JSON list of C-alpha atoms in Angstrom, two decimals:
[
{"chain": "A", "resi": 263, "resn": "ALA", "atom": "CA", "xyz": [22.88, 104.30, 59.09]},
{"chain": "A", "resi": 264, "resn": "ARG", "atom": "CA", "xyz": [20.76, 104.81, 56.02]},
{"chain": "A", "resi": 265, "resn": "GLU", "atom": "CA", "xyz": [19.82, 101.61, 54.21]},
{"chain": "A", "resi": 266, "resn": "LEU", "atom": "CA", "xyz": [20.43, 101.07, 50.52]},
{"chain": "A", "resi": 267, "resn": "THR", "atom": "CA", "xyz": [17.82, 102.25, 48.03]},
{"chain": "A", "resi": 268, "resn": "ARG", "atom": "CA", "xyz": [16.56, 99.42, 45.83]},
{"chain": "A", "resi": 269, "resn": "GLY", "atom": "CA", "xyz": [13.63, 99.33, 43.46]},
{"chain": "A", "resi": 270, "resn": "ARG", "atom": "CA", "xyz": [12.54, 99.30, 39.86]},
{"chain": "A", "resi": 271, "resn": "PHE", "atom": "CA", "xyz": [9.59, 99.85, 37.57]},
{"chain": "A", "resi": 272, "resn": "GLU", "atom": "CA", "xyz": [9.01, 99.69, 33.84]},
{"chain": "A", "resi": 273, "resn": "SER", "atom": "CA", "xyz": [7.20, 102.01, 31.45]},
{"chain": "A", "resi": 274, "resn": "ARG", "atom": "CA", "xyz": [6.13, 101.93, 27.81]},
{"chain": "A", "resi": 275, "resn": "GLU", "atom": "CA", "xyz": [5.13, 105.05, 25.95]},
{"chain": "A", "resi": 276, "resn": "VAL", "atom": "CA", "xyz": [3.51, 106.06, 22.67]},
{"chain": "A", "resi": 277, "resn": "TYR", "atom": "CA", "xyz": [2.74, 109.57, 21.51]},
{"chain": "A", "resi": 278, "resn": "LEU", "atom": "CA", "xyz": [1.16, 111.30, 18.54]},
{"chain": "A", "resi": 279, "resn": "GLU", "atom": "CA", "xyz": [1.53, 114.88, 17.34]},
{"chain": "A", "resi": 280, "resn": "LEU", "atom": "CA", "xyz": [-0.52, 116.33, 14.50]},
{"chain": "A", "resi": 281, "resn": "GLY", "atom": "CA", "xyz": [-0.41, 119.75, 12.84]},
{"chain": "A", "resi": 282, "resn": "VAL", "atom": "CA", "xyz": [-3.49, 120.77, 10.85]},
{"chain": "A", "resi": 283, "resn": "PRO", "atom": "CA", "xyz": [-3.44, 123.90, 8.62]},
{"chain": "A", "resi": 284, "resn": "LEU", "atom": "CA", "xyz": [-6.91, 125.45, 8.80]},
{"chain": "A", "resi": 285, "resn": "LEU", "atom": "CA", "xyz": [-6.53, 128.60, 6.71]},
{"chain": "A", "resi": 286, "resn": "ALA", "atom": "CA", "xyz": [-3.88, 130.20, 4.52]},
{"chain": "A", "resi": 287, "resn": "GLY", "atom": "CA", "xyz": [-3.97, 133.39, 2.48]},
{"chain": "A", "resi": 288, "resn": "ALA", "atom": "CA", "xyz": [-7.51, 134.26, 3.56]},
{"chain": "A", "resi": 289, "resn": "PRO", "atom": "CA", "xyz": [-8.78, 137.70, 4.64]},
{"chain": "A", "resi": 290, "resn": "LEU", "atom": "CA", "xyz": [-7.70, 138.30, 8.24]},
{"chain": "A", "resi": 291, "resn": "ALA", "atom": "CA", "xyz": [-6.03, 134.90, 8.25]},
{"chain": "A", "resi": 292, "resn": "GLN", "atom": "CA", "xyz": [-2.71, 134.68, 6.51]},
{"chain": "A", "resi": 293, "resn": "THR", "atom": "CA", "xyz": [-2.29, 131.46, 8.46]},
{"chain": "A", "resi": 294, "resn": "MET", "atom": "CA", "xyz": [-4.30, 129.53, 11.02]},
{"chain": "A", "resi": 295, "resn": "ASP", "atom": "CA", "xyz": [-3.03, 126.22, 12.33]},
{"chain": "A", "resi": 296, "resn": "LEU", "atom": "CA", "xyz": [-4.32, 123.65, 14.80]},
{"chain": "A", "resi": 297, "resn": "ASP", "atom": "CA", "xyz": [-1.88, 121.50, 16.79]},
{"chain": "A", "resi": 298, "resn": "LEU", "atom": "CA", "xyz": [-3.00, 118.29, 18.49]},
{"chain": "A", "resi": 299, "resn": "GLY", "atom": "CA", "xyz": [-1.06, 115.91, 20.67]},
{"chain": "A", "resi": 300, "resn": "ALA", "atom": "CA", "xyz": [-1.62, 112.80, 22.77]},
{"chain": "A", "resi": 301, "resn": "ARG", "atom": "CA", "xyz": [0.67, 110.71, 24.95]},
{"chain": "A", "resi": 302, "resn": "LEU", "atom": "CA", "xyz": [-0.03, 107.33, 26.54]},
{"chain": "A", "resi": 303, "resn": "VAL", "atom": "CA", "xyz": [2.30, 105.77, 29.12]},
{"chain": "A", "resi": 304, "resn": "ASP", "atom": "CA", "xyz": [1.86, 102.38, 30.74]},
{"chain": "A", "resi": 305, "resn": "PHE", "atom": "CA", "xyz": [3.68, 101.97, 34.07]},
{"chain": "A", "resi": 306, "resn": "SER", "atom": "CA", "xyz": [4.21, 98.62, 35.73]},
{"chain": "A", "resi": 307, "resn": "ASN", "atom": "CA", "xyz": [3.42, 100.14, 39.15]},
{"chain": "A", "resi": 308, "resn": "PHE", "atom": "CA", "xyz": [0.98, 103.00, 38.40]},
{"chain": "A", "resi": 309, "resn": "GLY", "atom": "CA", "xyz": [-1.14, 101.66, 35.55]},
{"chain": "A", "resi": 310, "resn": "THR", "atom": "CA", "xyz": [-1.85, 103.76, 32.48]},
{"chain": "A", "resi": 311, "resn": "GLU", "atom": "CA", "xyz": [-1.58, 107.54, 32.26]},
{"chain": "A", "resi": 312, "resn": "SER", "atom": "CA", "xyz": [-2.77, 109.59, 29.27]},
{"chain": "A", "resi": 313, "resn": "VAL", "atom": "CA", "xyz": [-2.38, 113.29, 28.55]},
{"chain": "A", "resi": 314, "resn": "PHE", "atom": "CA", "xyz": [-3.60, 115.49, 25.70]},
{"chain": "A", "resi": 315, "resn": "GLU", "atom": "CA", "xyz": [-2.86, 118.91, 24.29]},
{"chain": "A", "resi": 316, "resn": "VAL", "atom": "CA", "xyz": [-4.45, 121.27, 21.79]},
{"chain": "A", "resi": 317, "resn": "GLY", "atom": "CA", "xyz": [-3.10, 124.54, 20.42]},
{"chain": "A", "resi": 318, "resn": "LEU", "atom": "CA", "xyz": [-4.23, 127.15, 17.94]},
{"chain": "A", "resi": 319, "resn": "GLY", "atom": "CA", "xyz": [-2.09, 129.69, 16.08]},
{"chain": "A", "resi": 320, "resn": "TRP", "atom": "CA", "xyz": [-3.56, 132.58, 14.11]},
{"chain": "A", "resi": 321, "resn": "GLN", "atom": "CA", "xyz": [-1.72, 135.21, 12.08]},
{"chain": "A", "resi": 322, "resn": "PRO", "atom": "CA", "xyz": [-4.14, 137.81, 10.66]},
{"chain": "A", "resi": 323, "resn": "PHE", "atom": "CA", "xyz": [-1.34, 140.06, 9.35]},
{"chain": "A", "resi": 324, "resn": "ASP", "atom": "CA", "xyz": [2.39, 139.85, 8.77]},
{"chain": "A", "resi": 325, "resn": "GLN", "atom": "CA", "xyz": [3.06, 141.93, 11.89]},
{"chain": "A", "resi": 326, "resn": "LEU", "atom": "CA", "xyz": [0.58, 140.32, 14.30]},
{"chain": "A", "resi": 327, "resn": "SER", "atom": "CA", "xyz": [-0.01, 136.77, 15.48]},
{"chain": "A", "resi": 328, "resn": "PHE", "atom": "CA", "xyz": [-1.95, 135.11, 18.31]},
{"chain": "A", "resi": 329, "resn": "ARG", "atom": "CA", "xyz": [-1.51, 131.74, 19.99]},
{"chain": "A", "resi": 330, "resn": "GLY", "atom": "CA", "xyz": [-3.25, 129.69, 22.64]},
{"chain": "A", "resi": 331, "resn": "ALA", "atom": "CA", "xyz": [-2.84, 126.21, 24.05]},
{"chain": "A", "resi": 332, "resn": "TRP", "atom": "CA", "xyz": [-4.27, 123.85, 26.64]},
{"chain": "A", "resi": 333, "resn": "SER", "atom": "CA", "xyz": [-2.38, 120.78, 27.76]},
{"chain": "A", "resi": 334, "resn": "GLU", "atom": "CA", "xyz": [-2.17, 118.15, 30.44]},
{"chain": "A", "resi": 335, "resn": "ALA", "atom": "CA", "xyz": [1.05, 116.90, 31.98]},
{"chain": "A", "resi": 336, "resn": "PHE", "atom": "CA", "xyz": [2.23, 114.41, 34.56]},
{"chain": "A", "resi": 337, "resn": "ARG", "atom": "CA", "xyz": [5.43, 113.49, 36.35]},
{"chain": "A", "resi": 338, "resn": "ALA", "atom": "CA", "xyz": [5.97, 109.99, 37.62]},
{"chain": "A", "resi": 339, "resn": "PRO", "atom": "CA", "xyz": [7.81, 109.64, 40.94]},
{"chain": "A", "resi": 340, "resn": "ASN", "atom": "CA", "xyz": [11.41, 108.53, 40.49]},
{"chain": "A", "resi": 341, "resn": "VAL", "atom": "CA", "xyz": [13.14, 105.53, 42.05]},
{"chain": "A", "resi": 342, "resn": "GLY", "atom": "CA", "xyz": [14.39, 107.56, 45.00]},
{"chain": "A", "resi": 343, "resn": "GLU", "atom": "CA", "xyz": [10.92, 108.92, 45.78]},
{"chain": "A", "resi": 344, "resn": "LEU", "atom": "CA", "xyz": [9.37, 105.47, 45.52]},
{"chain": "A", "resi": 345, "resn": "PHE", "atom": "CA", "xyz": [11.99, 103.26, 47.13]},
{"chain": "A", "resi": 346, "resn": "GLY", "atom": "CA", "xyz": [14.30, 105.62, 49.03]},
{"chain": "A", "resi": 347, "resn": "ALA", "atom": "CA", "xyz": [15.69, 104.02, 52.17]},
{"chain": "A", "resi": 348, "resn": "GLN", "atom": "CA", "xyz": [14.29, 105.09, 55.53]},
{"chain": "A", "resi": 349, "resn": "SER", "atom": "CA", "xyz": [16.24, 107.58, 57.60]},
{"chain": "A", "resi": 350, "resn": "GLN", "atom": "CA", "xyz": [15.65, 109.06, 61.04]},
{"chain": "A", "resi": 351, "resn": "SER", "atom": "CA", "xyz": [15.97, 112.53, 62.46]},
{"chain": "A", "resi": 352, "resn": "ASN", "atom": "CA", "xyz": [15.05, 113.69, 65.95]},
{"chain": "A", "resi": 353, "resn": "PRO", "atom": "CA", "xyz": [13.35, 117.10, 65.88]},
{"chain": "A", "resi": 354, "resn": "ILE", "atom": "CA", "xyz": [11.90, 118.83, 68.92]},
{"chain": "A", "resi": 355, "resn": "VAL", "atom": "CA", "xyz": [8.17, 118.02, 68.90]},
{"chain": "A", "resi": 356, "resn": "MET", "atom": "CA", "xyz": [5.30, 119.65, 70.78]},
{"chain": "A", "resi": 357, "resn": "ASP", "atom": "CA", "xyz": [2.56, 117.08, 71.27]},
{"chain": "A", "resi": 358, "resn": "PRO", "atom": "CA", "xyz": [-0.82, 118.87, 70.97]},
{"chain": "A", "resi": 359, "resn": "CYS", "atom": "CA", "xyz": [-2.47, 116.06, 72.95]},
{"chain": "A", "resi": 360, "resn": "SER", "atom": "CA", "xyz": [-0.41, 116.73, 76.06]},
{"chain": "A", "resi": 361, "resn": "ASP", "atom": "CA", "xyz": [-2.86, 119.30, 77.52]},
{"chain": "A", "resi": 362, "resn": "PHE", "atom": "CA", "xyz": [-6.57, 118.49, 77.35]},
{"chain": "A", "resi": 363, "resn": "SER", "atom": "CA", "xyz": [-7.46, 121.82, 78.99]},
{"chain": "A", "resi": 364, "resn": "VAL", "atom": "CA", "xyz": [-6.88, 123.73, 75.74]},
{"chain": "A", "resi": 365, "resn": "LEU", "atom": "CA", "xyz": [-8.70, 121.24, 73.50]},
{"chain": "A", "resi": 366, "resn": "ASP", "atom": "CA", "xyz": [-12.36, 120.98, 72.57]},
{"chain": "A", "resi": 367, "resn": "PRO", "atom": "CA", "xyz": [-14.29, 117.67, 72.96]},
{"chain": "A", "resi": 368, "resn": "VAL", "atom": "CA", "xyz": [-13.75, 116.64, 69.33]},
{"chain": "A", "resi": 369, "resn": "GLU", "atom": "CA", "xyz": [-10.00, 117.18, 69.59]},
{"chain": "A", "resi": 370, "resn": "ILE", "atom": "CA", "xyz": [-9.86, 115.32, 72.92]},
{"chain": "A", "resi": 371, "resn": "GLN", "atom": "CA", "xyz": [-11.59, 112.32, 71.34]},
{"chain": "A", "resi": 372, "resn": "ARG", "atom": "CA", "xyz": [-9.11, 112.35, 68.46]},
{"chain": "A", "resi": 373, "resn": "CYS", "atom": "CA", "xyz": [-6.28, 112.18, 70.99]},
{"chain": "A", "resi": 374, "resn": "ILE", "atom": "CA", "xyz": [-7.97, 109.31, 72.84]},
{"chain": "A", "resi": 375, "resn": "ASP", "atom": "CA", "xyz": [-8.44, 107.47, 69.53]},
{"chain": "A", "resi": 376, "resn": "GLN", "atom": "CA", "xyz": [-4.64, 107.63, 69.10]},
{"chain": "A", "resi": 377, "resn": "GLY", "atom": "CA", "xyz": [-4.06, 105.95, 72.45]},
{"chain": "A", "resi": 378, "resn": "VAL", "atom": "CA", "xyz": [-3.70, 108.95, 74.75]},
{"chain": "A", "resi": 379, "resn": "PRO", "atom": "CA", "xyz": [-5.20, 108.20, 78.24]},
{"chain": "A", "resi": 380, "resn": "ALA", "atom": "CA", "xyz": [-8.80, 109.44, 78.44]},
{"chain": "A", "resi": 381, "resn": "ASN", "atom": "CA", "xyz": [-8.37, 110.80, 81.98]},
{"chain": "A", "resi": 382, "resn": "GLY", "atom": "CA", "xyz": [-6.18, 113.64, 80.77]},
{"chain": "A", "resi": 383, "resn": "SER", "atom": "CA", "xyz": [-3.23, 112.52, 82.89]},
{"chain": "A", "resi": 384, "resn": "PHE", "atom": "CA", "xyz": [-0.83, 112.46, 79.92]},
{"chain": "A", "resi": 385, "resn": "SER", "atom": "CA", "xyz": [1.66, 115.31, 79.74]},
{"chain": "A", "resi": 386, "resn": "GLN", "atom": "CA", "xyz": [4.58, 115.72, 77.38]},
{"chain": "A", "resi": 387, "resn": "THR", "atom": "CA", "xyz": [6.75, 118.78, 76.96]},
{"chain": "A", "resi": 388, "resn": "GLY", "atom": "CA", "xyz": [8.84, 119.52, 73.86]},
{"chain": "A", "resi": 389, "resn": "GLU", "atom": "CA", "xyz": [11.42, 116.80, 73.40]},
{"chain": "A", "resi": 390, "resn": "GLU", "atom": "CA", "xyz": [13.31, 115.03, 70.64]},
{"chain": "A", "resi": 391, "resn": "THR", "atom": "CA", "xyz": [11.08, 112.58, 68.80]},
{"chain": "A", "resi": 392, "resn": "PRO", "atom": "CA", "xyz": [12.06, 110.10, 66.06]},
{"chain": "A", "resi": 393, "resn": "GLU", "atom": "CA", "xyz": [10.86, 111.33, 62.66]},
{"chain": "A", "resi": 394, "resn": "LEU", "atom": "CA", "xyz": [11.05, 108.60, 60.00]},
{"chain": "A", "resi": 395, "resn": "SER", "atom": "CA", "xyz": [11.43, 109.76, 56.41]},
{"chain": "A", "resi": 396, "resn": "GLY", "atom": "CA", "xyz": [12.05, 107.99, 53.13]},
{"chain": "A", "resi": 397, "resn": "GLY", "atom": "CA", "xyz": [10.45, 106.79, 49.92]},
{"chain": "A", "resi": 398, "resn": "ASN", "atom": "CA", "xyz": [6.88, 105.66, 49.51]},
{"chain": "A", "resi": 399, "resn": "PRO", "atom": "CA", "xyz": [6.03, 102.90, 46.98]},
{"chain": "A", "resi": 400, "resn": "ASN", "atom": "CA", "xyz": [2.36, 103.96, 47.10]},
{"chain": "A", "resi": 401, "resn": "LEU", "atom": "CA", "xyz": [2.99, 107.35, 45.50]},
{"chain": "A", "resi": 402, "resn": "SER", "atom": "CA", "xyz": [1.09, 108.25, 42.34]},
{"chain": "A", "resi": 403, "resn": "PRO", "atom": "CA", "xyz": [2.19, 110.60, 39.54]},
{"chain": "A", "resi": 404, "resn": "GLU", "atom": "CA", "xyz": [1.85, 114.35, 39.83]},
{"chain": "A", "resi": 405, "resn": "THR", "atom": "CA", "xyz": [-0.59, 115.82, 37.29]},
{"chain": "A", "resi": 406, "resn": "ALA", "atom": "CA", "xyz": [-0.97, 119.30, 35.82]},
{"chain": "A", "resi": 407, "resn": "ASP", "atom": "CA", "xyz": [-3.31, 121.39, 33.68]},
{"chain": "A", "resi": 408, "resn": "ILE", "atom": "CA", "xyz": [-1.64, 124.16, 31.68]},
{"chain": "A", "resi": 409, "resn": "VAL", "atom": "CA", "xyz": [-3.24, 127.04, 29.79]},
{"chain": "A", "resi": 410, "resn": "THR", "atom": "CA", "xyz": [-1.26, 129.60, 27.78]},
{"chain": "A", "resi": 411, "resn": "VAL", "atom": "CA", "xyz": [-2.35, 132.47, 25.51]},
{"chain": "A", "resi": 412, "resn": "GLY", "atom": "CA", "xyz": [-0.15, 135.02, 23.82]},
{"chain": "A", "resi": 413, "resn": "LEU", "atom": "CA", "xyz": [0.56, 137.37, 20.97]},
{"chain": "A", "resi": 414, "resn": "SER", "atom": "CA", "xyz": [3.50, 138.68, 18.97]},
{"chain": "A", "resi": 415, "resn": "TRP", "atom": "CA", "xyz": [3.53, 142.13, 17.38]},
{"chain": "A", "resi": 416, "resn": "GLN", "atom": "CA", "xyz": [5.97, 143.93, 15.11]},
{"chain": "A", "resi": 417, "resn": "PRO", "atom": "CA", "xyz": [4.50, 147.39, 14.41]},
{"chain": "A", "resi": 418, "resn": "PRO", "atom": "CA", "xyz": [5.32, 148.65, 10.89]},
{"chain": "A", "resi": 419, "resn": "ALA", "atom": "CA", "xyz": [6.01, 152.18, 12.18]},
{"chain": "A", "resi": 420, "resn": "LEU", "atom": "CA", "xyz": [8.81, 150.90, 14.45]},
{"chain": "A", "resi": 421, "resn": "ALA", "atom": "CA", "xyz": [11.29, 149.04, 12.29]},
{"chain": "A", "resi": 422, "resn": "GLY", "atom": "CA", "xyz": [13.30, 146.49, 14.23]},
{"chain": "A", "resi": 423, "resn": "PHE", "atom": "CA", "xyz": [10.95, 146.50, 17.24]},
{"chain": "A", "resi": 424, "resn": "GLY", "atom": "CA", "xyz": [9.12, 143.37, 18.37]},
{"chain": "A", "resi": 425, "resn": "LEU", "atom": "CA", "xyz": [6.88, 142.53, 21.32]},
{"chain": "A", "resi": 426, "resn": "ALA", "atom": "CA", "xyz": [5.76, 139.16, 22.66]},
{"chain": "A", "resi": 427, "resn": "LEU", "atom": "CA", "xyz": [3.28, 138.84, 25.53]},
{"chain": "A", "resi": 428, "resn": "ASP", "atom": "CA", "xyz": [2.19, 135.51, 27.02]},
{"chain": "A", "resi": 429, "resn": "TYR", "atom": "CA", "xyz": [-0.13, 134.57, 29.90]},
{"chain": "A", "resi": 430, "resn": "TYR", "atom": "CA", "xyz": [0.22, 131.22, 31.64]},
{"chain": "A", "resi": 431, "resn": "ASP", "atom": "CA", "xyz": [-1.88, 129.36, 34.19]},
{"chain": "A", "resi": 432, "resn": "ILE", "atom": "CA", "xyz": [-0.42, 126.14, 35.64]},
{"chain": "A", "resi": 433, "resn": "GLU", "atom": "CA", "xyz": [-2.09, 123.99, 38.31]},
{"chain": "A", "resi": 434, "resn": "ILE", "atom": "CA", "xyz": [-0.27, 120.94, 39.69]},
{"chain": "A", "resi": 435, "resn": "SER", "atom": "CA", "xyz": [-2.25, 118.34, 41.65]},
{"chain": "A", "resi": 436, "resn": "ASP", "atom": "CA", "xyz": [-0.99, 115.47, 43.84]},
{"chain": "A", "resi": 437, "resn": "GLY", "atom": "CA", "xyz": [2.40, 117.14, 44.21]},
{"chain": "A", "resi": 438, "resn": "ILE", "atom": "CA", "xyz": [4.94, 114.96, 45.97]},
{"chain": "A", "resi": 439, "resn": "GLY", "atom": "CA", "xyz": [6.24, 116.24, 49.28]},
{"chain": "A", "resi": 440, "resn": "ALA", "atom": "CA", "xyz": [6.74, 115.44, 52.95]},
{"chain": "A", "resi": 441, "resn": "LEU", "atom": "CA", "xyz": [5.39, 117.07, 56.11]},
{"chain": "A", "resi": 442, "resn": "GLY", "atom": "CA", "xyz": [7.32, 117.48, 59.33]},
{"chain": "A", "resi": 443, "resn": "ALA", "atom": "CA", "xyz": [6.39, 115.70, 62.53]},
{"chain": "A", "resi": 444, "resn": "ASN", "atom": "CA", "xyz": [4.87, 118.79, 64.18]},
{"chain": "A", "resi": 445, "resn": "THR", "atom": "CA", "xyz": [2.68, 119.47, 61.13]},
{"chain": "A", "resi": 446, "resn": "ILE", "atom": "CA", "xyz": [1.48, 115.86, 61.05]},
{"chain": "A", "resi": 447, "resn": "LEU", "atom": "CA", "xyz": [0.53, 116.01, 64.73]},
{"chain": "A", "resi": 448, "resn": "GLU", "atom": "CA", "xyz": [-1.31, 119.31, 64.28]},
{"chain": "A", "resi": 449, "resn": "GLN", "atom": "CA", "xyz": [-3.17, 118.12, 61.19]},
{"chain": "A", "resi": 450, "resn": "CYS", "atom": "CA", "xyz": [-4.23, 114.88, 62.88]},
{"chain": "A", "resi": 451, "resn": "LEU", "atom": "CA", "xyz": [-5.70, 116.89, 65.73]},
{"chain": "A", "resi": 452, "resn": "ALA", "atom": "CA", "xyz": [-7.38, 119.42, 63.41]},
{"chain": "A", "resi": 453, "resn": "THR", "atom": "CA", "xyz": [-8.81, 117.02, 60.82]},
{"chain": "A", "resi": 454, "resn": "GLY", "atom": "CA", "xyz": [-8.74, 113.48, 62.19]},
{"chain": "A", "resi": 455, "resn": "ALA", "atom": "CA", "xyz": [-7.71, 112.33, 58.71]},
{"chain": "A", "resi": 456, "resn": "ALA", "atom": "CA", "xyz": [-6.15, 108.88, 58.50]},
{"chain": "A", "resi": 457, "resn": "GLU", "atom": "CA", "xyz": [-3.20, 110.03, 56.36]},
{"chain": "A", "resi": 458, "resn": "PHE", "atom": "CA", "xyz": [-2.05, 112.10, 59.35]},
{"chain": "A", "resi": 459, "resn": "CYS", "atom": "CA", "xyz": [-3.20, 110.09, 62.37]},
{"chain": "A", "resi": 460, "resn": "ASP", "atom": "CA", "xyz": [-2.00, 106.73, 61.04]},
{"chain": "A", "resi": 461, "resn": "ALA", "atom": "CA", "xyz": [1.51, 108.20, 60.74]},
{"chain": "A", "resi": 462, "resn": "ILE", "atom": "CA", "xyz": [1.76, 108.67, 64.53]},
{"chain": "A", "resi": 463, "resn": "GLN", "atom": "CA", "xyz": [3.08, 105.77, 66.61]},
{"chain": "A", "resi": 464, "resn": "ARG", "atom": "CA", "xyz": [2.40, 106.00, 70.35]},
{"chain": "A", "resi": 465, "resn": "GLU", "atom": "CA", "xyz": [3.50, 104.04, 73.39]},
{"chain": "A", "resi": 466, "resn": "PRO", "atom": "CA", "xyz": [0.82, 102.39, 75.58]},
{"chain": "A", "resi": 467, "resn": "GLY", "atom": "CA", "xyz": [0.98, 105.36, 77.95]},
{"chain": "A", "resi": 468, "resn": "GLY", "atom": "CA", "xyz": [0.36, 107.87, 75.16]},
{"chain": "A", "resi": 469, "resn": "GLY", "atom": "CA", "xyz": [3.90, 109.05, 74.49]},
{"chain": "A", "resi": 470, "resn": "ILE", "atom": "CA", "xyz": [5.02, 109.37, 70.90]},
{"chain": "A", "resi": 471, "resn": "ARG", "atom": "CA", "xyz": [7.26, 106.51, 69.80]},
{"chain": "A", "resi": 472, "resn": "ALA", "atom": "CA", "xyz": [7.82, 107.89, 66.27]},
{"chain": "A", "resi": 473, "resn": "VAL", "atom": "CA", "xyz": [6.18, 109.89, 63.50]},
{"chain": "A", "resi": 474, "resn": "GLU", "atom": "CA", "xyz": [6.33, 108.62, 59.93]},
{"chain": "A", "resi": 475, "resn": "ALA", "atom": "CA", "xyz": [7.06, 111.54, 57.61]},
{"chain": "A", "resi": 476, "resn": "ARG", "atom": "CA", "xyz": [7.42, 109.70, 54.33]},
{"chain": "A", "resi": 477, "resn": "LEU", "atom": "CA", "xyz": [6.79, 111.29, 50.97]},
{"chain": "A", "resi": 478, "resn": "GLN", "atom": "CA", "xyz": [3.13, 111.66, 50.02]},
{"chain": "A", "resi": 479, "resn": "ASN", "atom": "CA", "xyz": [0.94, 113.11, 47.29]},
{"chain": "A", "resi": 480, "resn": "ILE", "atom": "CA", "xyz": [-0.06, 116.15, 49.34]},
{"chain": "A", "resi": 481, "resn": "ALA", "atom": "CA", "xyz": [0.70, 119.33, 47.41]},
{"chain": "A", "resi": 482, "resn": "LEU", "atom": "CA", "xyz": [-1.48, 121.56, 45.24]},
{"chain": "A", "resi": 483, "resn": "GLU", "atom": "CA", "xyz": [0.57, 124.18, 43.41]},
{"chain": "A", "resi": 484, "resn": "THR", "atom": "CA", "xyz": [-0.67, 127.02, 41.21]},
{"chain": "A", "resi": 485, "resn": "ALA", "atom": "CA", "xyz": [1.34, 129.44, 39.10]},
{"chain": "A", "resi": 486, "resn": "ARG", "atom": "CA", "xyz": [-0.12, 132.30, 37.05]},
{"chain": "A", "resi": 487, "resn": "GLY", "atom": "CA", "xyz": [1.72, 135.10, 35.38]},
{"chain": "A", "resi": 488, "resn": "LEU", "atom": "CA", "xyz": [2.69, 137.16, 32.36]},
{"chain": "A", "resi": 489, "resn": "ASP", "atom": "CA", "xyz": [5.85, 136.92, 30.29]},
{"chain": "A", "resi": 490, "resn": "LEU", "atom": "CA", "xyz": [6.80, 140.02, 28.34]},
{"chain": "A", "resi": 491, "resn": "ALA", "atom": "CA", "xyz": [9.65, 140.07, 25.83]},
{"chain": "A", "resi": 492, "resn": "LEU", "atom": "CA", "xyz": [10.77, 143.19, 23.96]},
{"chain": "A", "resi": 493, "resn": "ASP", "atom": "CA", "xyz": [13.18, 143.10, 21.06]},
{"chain": "A", "resi": 494, "resn": "LEU", "atom": "CA", "xyz": [14.83, 146.12, 19.43]},
{"chain": "A", "resi": 495, "resn": "GLN", "atom": "CA", "xyz": [17.30, 145.79, 16.59]},
{"chain": "A", "resi": 496, "resn": "VAL", "atom": "CA", "xyz": [19.30, 148.87, 15.68]},
{"chain": "A", "resi": 497, "resn": "VAL", "atom": "CA", "xyz": [21.28, 148.92, 12.45]},
{"chain": "A", "resi": 498, "resn": "GLY", "atom": "CA", "xyz": [24.06, 151.49, 12.36]},
{"chain": "A", "resi": 499, "resn": "ASP", "atom": "CA", "xyz": [25.79, 153.03, 9.36]},
{"chain": "A", "resi": 500, "resn": "SER", "atom": "CA", "xyz": [29.10, 151.49, 8.39]},
{"chain": "A", "resi": 501, "resn": "ALA", "atom": "CA", "xyz": [31.98, 153.60, 7.11]},
{"chain": "A", "resi": 502, "resn": "SER", "atom": "CA", "xyz": [34.44, 152.35, 4.49]}
]
């Protein structure tokens, strides 16, 4: 049965937002404004995180405006992600160390370093293997860099028509996620990295006792795109 989830952390936060008018009523600049922001959060378990943002808005004419912004962001792991109780599933696992004949010398050594017999006598076909999942108190916050630029246009020749076009570029680092047992085994063999190999528990004879598949900061996510919004207002004649 799944154990209870227990845990806590504390945070304190301060933030500052500032709008600065740069120009107004000038040639090619009916308005130009600068927006600045800063946020500081102190976590009892992560330490201090700070993020900043800067934006610029420029309206050269009544019908046309431009905007751009750069900002940082972060998301702290929640209580469930940090302290979630351990659970077990039993997926079918193919152990890549079970056949030395298809491995190169570097991969063979990585298997031996895990406790697989060096004489190549170990053999394991696909079978159910305990996969342990749950929270991870060593997680760190996800972070992101965000860039947006855009414009709005209301052409005088087309009354009631409006267009807004925005480009966005978002990159998230240290995304929180979990890998399956087969992926962990494959990545240990391919890279030899401790975050994969240390998650594999083996019996003295080389067989897999369990694979820890807890949440980790493993993901890198990128999103880029365009948002287009068209607005058309049509005013009809009313009859009395």
